[in-house]
Short mmCIF file of C-alpha atoms in Angstrom, two decimals:
data_model
loop_
_atom_site.label_atom_id
_atom_site.label_comp_id
_atom_site.label_asym_id
_atom_site.label_seq_id
_atom_site.Cartn_x
_atom_site.Cartn_y
_atom_site.Cartn_z
CA MET A 1 88.26 116.51 104.52
CA SER A 2 88.62 115.97 108.22
CA LEU A 3 86.30 115.28 111.10
CA SER A 4 87.22 115.58 114.75
CA GLY A 5 85.24 115.43 117.94
CA ARG A 6 83.66 113.16 120.48
CA LEU A 7 81.29 110.23 120.70
CA ILE A 8 79.54 110.72 124.06
CA CYS A 9 77.88 107.73 125.73
CA ALA A 10 75.08 108.43 128.19
CA ASP A 11 75.57 105.24 130.21
CA ASP A 12 77.55 102.03 130.56
CA GLN A 13 75.21 100.20 128.18
CA GLN A 14 76.14 102.60 125.37
CA VAL A 15 79.83 102.17 126.27
CA ALA A 16 79.40 98.40 125.89
CA VAL A 17 77.77 98.85 122.47
CA VAL A 18 80.65 101.03 121.26
CA ALA A 19 83.24 98.58 122.61
CA ARG A 20 81.51 95.66 120.90
CA TYR A 21 80.94 97.17 117.46
CA LEU A 22 83.83 99.65 117.13
CA PRO A 23 86.59 97.25 116.00
CA ARG A 24 84.64 96.18 112.89
CA HIS A 25 83.63 99.79 112.16
CA ILE A 26 87.29 100.84 112.29
CA GLU A 27 88.32 97.93 110.06
CA LEU A 28 85.68 98.73 107.43
CA THR A 29 86.38 102.47 107.49
CA ARG A 30 90.14 102.12 107.12
CA ALA A 31 89.54 99.89 104.07
CA GLU A 32 87.41 102.53 102.31
CA PRO A 33 88.86 104.24 99.23
CA GLY A 34 90.05 107.71 100.20
CA CYS A 35 90.40 107.03 103.93
CA ILE A 36 93.77 108.47 104.95
CA SER A 37 93.38 107.97 108.69
CA PHE A 38 90.66 106.97 111.12
CA SER A 39 90.96 106.83 114.90
CA VAL A 40 88.41 106.35 117.68
CA VAL A 41 90.00 106.16 121.13
CA GLN A 42 88.40 106.02 124.55
CA SER A 43 89.33 109.07 126.64
CA GLN A 44 90.10 109.20 130.36
CA ASP A 45 86.34 109.44 130.82
CA PRO A 46 85.21 105.94 129.75
CA ARG A 47 81.96 107.33 128.34
CA ILE A 48 83.72 109.66 125.88
CA TRP A 49 85.55 108.53 122.75
CA ARG A 50 87.84 110.87 120.73
CA VAL A 51 87.19 110.64 117.00
CA GLU A 52 89.63 111.77 114.30
CA GLU A 53 89.00 111.12 110.61
CA LEU A 54 90.85 112.23 107.48
CA PHE A 55 89.62 111.56 103.96
CA ALA A 56 91.29 112.41 100.65
CA ASN A 57 88.38 114.50 99.40
CA ALA A 58 84.71 115.36 99.85
CA ALA A 59 83.54 112.45 97.69
CA ALA A 60 85.39 109.93 99.86
CA PHE A 61 84.02 111.54 103.02
CA GLU A 62 80.45 111.53 101.69
CA SER A 63 80.80 107.90 100.63
CA HIS A 64 81.94 107.06 104.16
CA GLN A 65 79.00 108.91 105.69
CA GLN A 66 76.58 107.00 103.47
CA ARG A 67 78.17 103.64 104.30
CA VAL A 68 77.98 104.40 108.02
CA ALA A 69 74.32 105.44 107.79
CA ASP A 70 73.48 102.09 106.21
CA SER A 71 75.72 99.98 108.47
CA GLU A 72 75.24 97.91 111.60
CA TRP A 73 77.44 100.45 113.44
CA GLY A 74 75.16 103.26 112.30
CA ARG A 75 72.07 101.43 113.52
CA VAL A 76 73.37 100.32 116.93
CA THR A 77 74.96 103.70 117.76
CA SER A 78 72.27 105.98 116.36
CA GLY A 79 71.16 107.04 119.85
CA ILE A 80 74.66 107.99 121.01
CA GLU A 81 75.48 111.70 121.07
CA ARG A 82 78.07 112.98 118.63
CA ASP A 83 79.91 116.29 118.90
CA TYR A 84 81.85 116.64 115.64
CA THR A 85 83.50 119.38 113.62
CA VAL A 86 83.99 118.81 109.89
CA ARG A 87 86.61 120.79 107.98
CA THR A 88 87.33 120.98 104.29
CA ALA A 89 90.86 121.34 102.95
CA ASP A 90 91.92 124.89 102.17
#
């Protein structure tokens, strides 16, 4: 399963939150079973982050989503807009 899209910060305060908490979120996600690749990169617009995720299967993706929902990252970024597309393998 893959996810791609954008994390869209409304202001500089949200940008600071992402910058502070993102490294640990990336570290934890890449260590998850079934995570093939995970990338969150700031775009030319400093308030927009490009997100690309690839998981081995739906179970790994769902496990990731649950971990994020219960995580510090999930709590501190809950008010930040997300524009994601999720695709299943054909």
